[in-house]
C-alpha cells in the first residue's frame, strides 16, 4: 500500500479532529434532549427500494448502492428520513403520537466534494410525526437554534430562510399551472442559481408548462413579501396564514430575528408538502447549515397510514467550517489529570492513585512507563489540565502534589 489517505470524500477523525466533532455532537444531543426529543438509531445500510423515488432528485443519483451475497439490493443511506418513516410505519399501531425523535446519523452521498460537501457526513435529524400544528415547525427550528447557541455560534452569524411549498402551489395555480405539474416545477425551480435557466426551462416544459407559464413561474421567484404574494393569491391564502403563524411563534421563542421569508427556498427533496426552510451563514460563504420542512405524505407513500410530519437535517460539515471561520473560543475546558512517576519503585503507588482518582470520577491519564520530570511535564502540558508526578520522596511522605498546569497552583493529596 502506498496511499494512506481515506477514499475521496470520506473522512478520518484524528484525536484533534474529534474535539470539534464532539463539540458539535454534544451540542446537538443536549439541545435535542432539552427540547424533549427522544433518541433513535438504525443501521446505515438500507434497502435500495426504500431510498429510490421518482427520478429528478439529486439525492437518488448519489446513492452508494451494492448487492449483498444473496443478491439483495442494498445501499448506504444518503439521508435518514425514509428510514425514520419506515421505522414509524412499522409501529404505527402502537406508538403514542405525536412523537418527537432525534438521531445523529452517518449518511453517504456520492457528491462532488467541495468546501462543506463530503461524501460522508453526520446529520442531526429532528422530526415530529403526527402533528398538524405549525408549532411542530417552530419546535424543530427552536431546537436547531439552541444547538447552534450551545456550540457558541452567535445569532447574527446565520439566517433561516423560510418559505412554503403550499404558497408556491397557490401561486402556480393562480398562473393556471395544474396541480399535477407542481412537484416537477418545485424540483426544477429549486435548481435556480445552480444550473442555467435554459436547463430549468427545459425541465419545466417537460413537466408540461408552456412558455408563458415558464416565464411566470420564474417571475414568482422575485416575490419578496407576504403582501406581494397576497396580491396574486388573495388575502385569505392559507399558505400565507401558516407562514405568518410560524413567524409569530418564532418571535414567541425569541428566535424570530434569525428567520426571513424567502420564496426561492424550495428544497431539492420531493417529499416536502408545506413549510420549508434552510439556514445559511450571513456572509454567504457556505452551503446550507441545516434544512428541512413539512412532509405530510411520506408515511402514506411508503405504505403507512397518512400522518403529518415535520423535520430537519443539520449536517456536521458546514457548521464545523463555520465554527472554524468564526474562530469561536472553546465552549468548555476538559479537566484531565496526567499522572506519572519517576522510577519502578513508585509504579504501584501511582497505579493505586490512578484507580482512586478515577473512582472519584476524575479523568486521569496514567503514564504507562516511568519518565524523567522534564519529559513528563512536557507531555502533561500538552495533554492535560493538571499533573501529578510521583517521586521517591512523595512515596515516603505518603503525599503527592496536584499541579494546576494553567495557574501553577499546587494542592496536596494523600497517596
Ligand atoms: P438535506 O438538505 O439533503 O436534507 O440535508 C440536510 C443537511 O445535511 C444539509 O443542510 C447539510 O448541512 C448536510 N448535508 C447534506 N449533504 C451533505 C454532504 N454531502 N456533505 C456534508 N453535509 C451535507 C435532508 O437530508 C432531509 N432528510 C432532512 C429532513 C429531516 N427533512 C425532514 N426531516
Tab-separated table of C-alpha atoms in Angstrom, residues 71-341:
chain	number	residue	atom	x	y	z
A	71	UNK	CA	-28.249	-10.623	-4.407
A	72	UNK	CA	-30.248	-8.159	-2.272
A	73	UNK	CA	-30.197	-4.550	-3.493
A	74	UNK	CA	-28.888	-2.508	-0.607
A	75	UNK	CA	-27.464	0.956	-0.126
A	76	UNK	CA	-25.728	3.246	2.331
A	77	UNK	CA	-28.380	5.745	3.380
A	78	UNK	CA	-27.963	9.235	1.897
A	79	UNK	CA	-30.399	10.660	4.482
A	80	UNK	CA	-32.390	9.436	7.462
A	81	UNK	CA	-35.953	10.458	6.613
A	82	UNK	CA	-37.057	7.343	4.631
A	83	UNK	CA	-35.634	5.121	7.395
A	84	UNK	CA	-37.471	7.119	10.050
A	85	UNK	CA	-40.696	6.801	8.055
A	86	UNK	CA	-40.151	3.040	7.753
A	87	UNK	CA	-39.485	2.634	11.485
A	88	UNK	CA	-42.537	4.685	12.422
A	89	UNK	CA	-44.836	2.861	9.992
A	90	UNK	CA	-43.618	-0.478	11.425
A	91	UNK	CA	-45.025	0.592	14.819
A	92	UNK	CA	-47.781	2.925	13.709
A	93	UNK	CA	-50.362	0.920	15.618
A	94	UNK	CA	-48.591	1.115	18.970
A	95	UNK	CA	-46.683	4.405	19.160
A	96	UNK	CA	-48.182	7.256	21.172
A	97	UNK	CA	-48.420	10.147	18.743
A	98	UNK	CA	-47.269	12.811	18.240
A	99	UNK	CA	-43.674	11.627	18.588
A	100	UNK	CA	-40.586	13.835	18.773
A	101	UNK	CA	-37.493	11.864	17.798
A	102	UNK	CA	-33.872	12.723	17.086
A	103	UNK	CA	-30.846	10.876	15.818
A	104	UNK	CA	-27.271	11.591	14.839
A	105	UNK	CA	-26.948	9.654	11.610
A	106	UNK	CA	-23.972	8.994	9.379
A	107	UNK	CA	-25.025	9.496	5.761
A	108	UNK	CA	-23.308	8.839	2.433
A	109	UNK	CA	-23.816	10.700	-0.831
A	110	UNK	CA	-21.723	10.411	-3.949
A	111	UNK	CA	-21.325	14.185	-4.357
A	112	UNK	CA	-18.764	16.403	-5.999
A	113	UNK	CA	-16.623	17.199	-2.983
A	114	UNK	CA	-16.293	20.891	-2.223
A	115	UNK	CA	-15.915	23.019	0.883
A	116	UNK	CA	-18.766	21.892	3.120
A	117	UNK	CA	-19.695	18.909	0.932
A	118	UNK	CA	-18.235	15.473	1.581
A	119	UNK	CA	-19.270	12.000	0.526
A	120	UNK	CA	-19.760	11.082	4.156
A	121	UNK	CA	-21.303	13.312	6.805
A	122	UNK	CA	-23.179	13.172	10.073
A	123	UNK	CA	-26.594	14.719	10.398
A	124	UNK	CA	-28.667	15.632	13.402
A	125	UNK	CA	-32.239	14.778	12.459
A	126	UNK	CA	-35.101	16.254	14.464
A	127	UNK	CA	-38.581	15.117	13.484
A	128	UNK	CA	-42.074	15.446	14.873
A	129	UNK	CA	-44.600	12.980	13.496
A	130	UNK	CA	-48.395	13.203	13.609
A	131	UNK	CA	-48.606	16.901	14.436
A	132	UNK	CA	-50.582	19.144	12.120
A	133	UNK	CA	-49.945	22.350	14.018
A	134	UNK	CA	-47.293	24.820	12.849
A	135	UNK	CA	-45.950	24.566	16.414
A	136	UNK	CA	-44.093	21.490	15.133
A	137	UNK	CA	-42.089	23.596	12.638
A	138	UNK	CA	-41.364	26.148	15.349
A	139	UNK	CA	-40.280	23.458	17.796
A	140	UNK	CA	-37.725	21.806	15.461
A	141	UNK	CA	-36.377	25.223	14.487
A	142	UNK	CA	-36.016	26.230	18.128
A	143	UNK	CA	-34.056	23.038	18.885
A	144	UNK	CA	-31.735	23.658	15.905
A	145	UNK	CA	-31.119	27.248	17.018
A	146	UNK	CA	-30.454	26.039	20.586
A	147	UNK	CA	-27.839	23.642	19.220
A	148	UNK	CA	-26.113	26.484	17.359
A	149	UNK	CA	-26.173	28.579	20.532
A	150	UNK	CA	-24.697	25.716	22.565
A	151	UNK	CA	-21.876	25.458	20.012
A	152	UNK	CA	-21.195	29.154	20.621
A	153	UNK	CA	-22.398	30.302	17.165
A	154	UNK	CA	-23.859	33.824	17.588
A	155	UNK	CA	-27.402	34.546	16.350
A	156	UNK	CA	-26.100	37.156	13.859
A	157	UNK	CA	-23.906	34.588	12.102
A	158	UNK	CA	-26.742	32.910	10.203
A	159	UNK	CA	-30.247	33.369	8.860
A	160	UNK	CA	-33.022	30.805	8.441
A	161	UNK	CA	-34.778	31.297	5.116
A	162	UNK	CA	-38.338	30.121	5.248
A	163	UNK	CA	-40.962	29.517	2.578
A	164	UNK	CA	-43.973	27.318	1.954
A	165	UNK	CA	-44.453	24.925	-0.965
A	166	UNK	CA	-48.178	25.313	-0.436
A	167	UNK	CA	-47.768	29.022	-1.241
A	168	UNK	CA	-45.852	28.206	-4.401
A	169	UNK	CA	-48.659	25.816	-5.291
A	170	UNK	CA	-51.274	28.518	-4.771
A	171	UNK	CA	-49.174	30.871	-6.914
A	172	UNK	CA	-48.741	28.295	-9.687
A	173	UNK	CA	-52.498	27.657	-9.646
A	174	UNK	CA	-53.085	31.404	-9.955
A	175	UNK	CA	-50.989	31.233	-13.153
A	176	UNK	CA	-53.114	28.384	-14.433
A	177	UNK	CA	-50.469	25.665	-13.842
A	178	UNK	CA	-52.330	22.498	-12.894
A	179	UNK	CA	-51.555	20.751	-9.602
A	180	UNK	CA	-50.148	17.634	-11.260
A	181	UNK	CA	-47.232	19.727	-12.573
A	182	UNK	CA	-46.351	21.345	-9.271
A	183	UNK	CA	-43.949	18.778	-7.870
A	184	UNK	CA	-41.923	18.793	-11.077
A	185	UNK	CA	-41.969	22.590	-11.033
A	186	UNK	CA	-40.671	22.650	-7.434
A	187	UNK	CA	-37.710	20.425	-8.222
A	188	UNK	CA	-36.929	22.467	-11.355
A	189	UNK	CA	-37.254	25.887	-9.668
A	190	UNK	CA	-35.126	24.696	-6.748
A	191	UNK	CA	-32.247	24.499	-9.241
A	192	UNK	CA	-32.451	28.264	-9.924
A	193	UNK	CA	-28.998	29.766	-9.466
A	194	UNK	CA	-27.430	26.290	-9.540
A	195	UNK	CA	-27.885	25.380	-13.224
A	196	UNK	CA	-28.517	27.591	-16.327
A	197	UNK	CA	-32.025	28.989	-16.806
A	198	UNK	CA	-32.437	27.195	-20.161
A	199	UNK	CA	-31.967	23.823	-18.498
A	200	UNK	CA	-34.571	24.657	-15.868
A	201	UNK	CA	-36.972	25.823	-18.573
A	202	UNK	CA	-36.402	22.552	-20.413
A	203	UNK	CA	-37.378	20.609	-17.282
A	204	UNK	CA	-40.436	22.821	-16.742
A	205	UNK	CA	-41.540	22.248	-20.340
A	206	UNK	CA	-41.078	18.509	-19.880
A	207	UNK	CA	-43.344	18.855	-16.843
A	208	UNK	CA	-45.984	20.338	-19.137
A	209	UNK	CA	-45.623	24.105	-18.618
A	210	UNK	CA	-45.927	26.263	-21.743
A	211	UNK	CA	-43.581	29.225	-22.448
A	212	UNK	CA	-45.818	31.748	-20.748
A	213	UNK	CA	-46.176	29.606	-17.618
A	214	UNK	CA	-42.388	29.054	-17.533
A	215	UNK	CA	-41.682	32.789	-17.556
A	216	UNK	CA	-44.399	33.419	-14.997
A	217	UNK	CA	-43.058	30.640	-12.748
A	218	UNK	CA	-39.609	32.220	-12.924
A	219	UNK	CA	-41.015	35.619	-12.031
A	220	UNK	CA	-42.613	34.147	-8.913
A	221	UNK	CA	-39.106	33.809	-7.501
A	222	UNK	CA	-38.944	37.641	-7.253
A	223	UNK	CA	-41.774	37.844	-4.719
A	224	UNK	CA	-40.223	39.267	-1.583
A	225	UNK	CA	-43.059	39.800	0.903
A	226	UNK	CA	-46.276	38.222	2.088
A	227	UNK	CA	-48.117	41.285	0.746
A	228	UNK	CA	-46.686	40.708	-2.759
A	229	UNK	CA	-47.776	37.089	-2.607
A	230	UNK	CA	-51.258	38.051	-1.391
A	231	UNK	CA	-51.703	40.332	-4.387
A	232	UNK	CA	-51.630	37.175	-6.511
A	233	UNK	CA	-53.312	34.603	-4.297
A	234	UNK	CA	-55.680	36.805	-2.316
A	235	UNK	CA	-55.708	37.876	1.337
A	236	UNK	CA	-57.234	34.661	2.618
A	237	UNK	CA	-54.319	32.491	1.452
A	238	UNK	CA	-53.990	29.510	3.833
A	239	UNK	CA	-50.280	29.175	2.960
A	240	UNK	CA	-49.523	32.805	3.877
A	241	UNK	CA	-51.518	32.346	7.077
A	242	UNK	CA	-49.279	29.391	8.021
A	243	UNK	CA	-46.160	31.435	7.366
A	244	UNK	CA	-47.409	34.376	9.441
A	245	UNK	CA	-48.254	31.967	12.246
A	246	UNK	CA	-44.790	30.415	12.129
A	247	UNK	CA	-43.044	33.801	12.265
A	248	UNK	CA	-45.230	34.812	15.235
A	249	UNK	CA	-44.318	31.573	17.030
A	250	UNK	CA	-40.613	32.065	16.309
A	251	UNK	CA	-40.926	35.536	17.883
A	252	UNK	CA	-42.507	33.924	20.928
A	253	UNK	CA	-39.489	31.595	21.199
A	254	UNK	CA	-37.160	34.595	20.920
A	255	UNK	CA	-35.638	33.421	17.635
A	256	UNK	CA	-37.727	35.476	15.195
A	257	UNK	CA	-34.723	37.689	14.421
A	258	UNK	CA	-32.924	34.816	12.749
A	259	UNK	CA	-35.774	33.947	10.336
A	260	UNK	CA	-36.591	35.599	6.998
A	261	UNK	CA	-39.188	34.871	4.318
A	262	UNK	CA	-37.570	33.765	1.055
A	263	UNK	CA	-39.793	32.359	-1.680
A	264	UNK	CA	-36.804	30.879	-3.528
A	265	UNK	CA	-36.281	28.280	-0.780
A	266	UNK	CA	-37.967	25.186	-2.204
A	267	UNK	CA	-35.586	22.332	-1.273
A	268	UNK	CA	-34.442	19.580	-3.604
A	269	UNK	CA	-36.289	16.688	-1.976
A	270	UNK	CA	-39.657	15.858	-3.464
A	271	UNK	CA	-41.438	14.753	-0.277
A	272	UNK	CA	-41.921	18.212	1.224
A	273	UNK	CA	-45.503	19.451	1.133
A	274	UNK	CA	-45.661	22.651	3.188
A	275	UNK	CA	-43.328	24.956	5.031
A	276	UNK	CA	-39.677	24.513	4.026
A	277	UNK	CA	-36.572	26.175	5.424
A	278	UNK	CA	-32.818	26.337	5.122
A	279	UNK	CA	-30.229	28.070	7.304
A	280	UNK	CA	-27.219	29.811	5.759
A	281	UNK	CA	-24.301	31.764	7.209
A	282	UNK	CA	-24.943	35.512	6.976
A	283	UNK	CA	-21.816	36.161	4.893
A	284	UNK	CA	-22.993	33.674	2.277
A	285	UNK	CA	-19.720	31.756	2.272
A	286	UNK	CA	-21.026	28.259	2.868
A	287	UNK	CA	-23.739	25.895	1.747
A	288	UNK	CA	-26.752	25.199	3.942
A	289	UNK	CA	-26.138	24.662	7.655
A	290	UNK	CA	-29.430	22.838	8.059
A	291	UNK	CA	-32.609	22.312	6.103
A	292	UNK	CA	-35.994	20.725	6.442
A	293	UNK	CA	-39.711	21.179	6.316
A	294	UNK	CA	-43.112	19.557	6.410
A	295	UNK	CA	-43.646	16.255	4.625
A	296	UNK	CA	-47.240	15.187	5.207
A	297	UNK	CA	-47.389	12.375	2.599
A	298	UNK	CA	-44.223	10.356	3.120
A	299	UNK	CA	-45.634	7.801	5.540
A	300	UNK	CA	-48.558	7.012	3.260
A	301	UNK	CA	-46.261	6.964	0.205
A	302	UNK	CA	-44.279	4.101	1.702
A	303	UNK	CA	-47.436	2.228	2.668
A	304	UNK	CA	-48.333	3.536	6.134
A	305	UNK	CA	-51.409	5.371	7.342
A	306	UNK	CA	-51.341	9.052	6.441
A	307	UNK	CA	-49.670	11.192	9.109
A	308	UNK	CA	-48.403	14.762	9.023
A	309	UNK	CA	-44.680	15.195	9.711
A	310	UNK	CA	-42.071	17.911	10.122
A	311	UNK	CA	-38.322	17.650	10.459
A	312	UNK	CA	-34.870	18.853	9.636
A	313	UNK	CA	-31.372	17.616	8.900
A	314	UNK	CA	-28.391	19.523	10.329
A	315	UNK	CA	-25.001	18.423	8.988
A	316	UNK	CA	-21.692	18.493	10.862
A	317	UNK	CA	-19.517	19.627	7.941
A	318	UNK	CA	-20.820	23.130	7.226
A	319	UNK	CA	-21.261	24.094	10.871
A	320	UNK	CA	-17.732	22.793	11.539
A	321	UNK	CA	-16.397	25.093	8.794
A	322	UNK	CA	-18.433	27.963	10.242
A	323	UNK	CA	-17.090	27.437	13.778
A	324	UNK	CA	-13.540	27.439	12.359
A	325	UNK	CA	-14.170	30.526	10.188
A	326	UNK	CA	-15.654	32.452	13.130
A	327	UNK	CA	-12.701	31.352	15.265
A	328	UNK	CA	-15.041	30.696	18.177
A	329	UNK	CA	-13.418	30.050	21.543
A	330	UNK	CA	-13.786	26.556	23.001
A	331	UNK	CA	-17.108	26.169	24.783
A	332	UNK	CA	-15.790	24.039	27.626
A	333	UNK	CA	-12.408	23.175	29.053
A	334	UNK	CA	-11.972	19.497	29.811
A	335	UNK	CA	-10.243	18.530	33.061
A	336	UNK	CA	-7.649	15.768	32.739
A	337	UNK	CA	-5.050	14.830	35.339
A	338	UNK	CA	-1.860	13.470	33.815
A	339	UNK	CA	-0.243	11.105	36.290
A	340	UNK	CA	3.386	9.946	36.051
A	341	UNK	CA	6.240	8.555	38.120
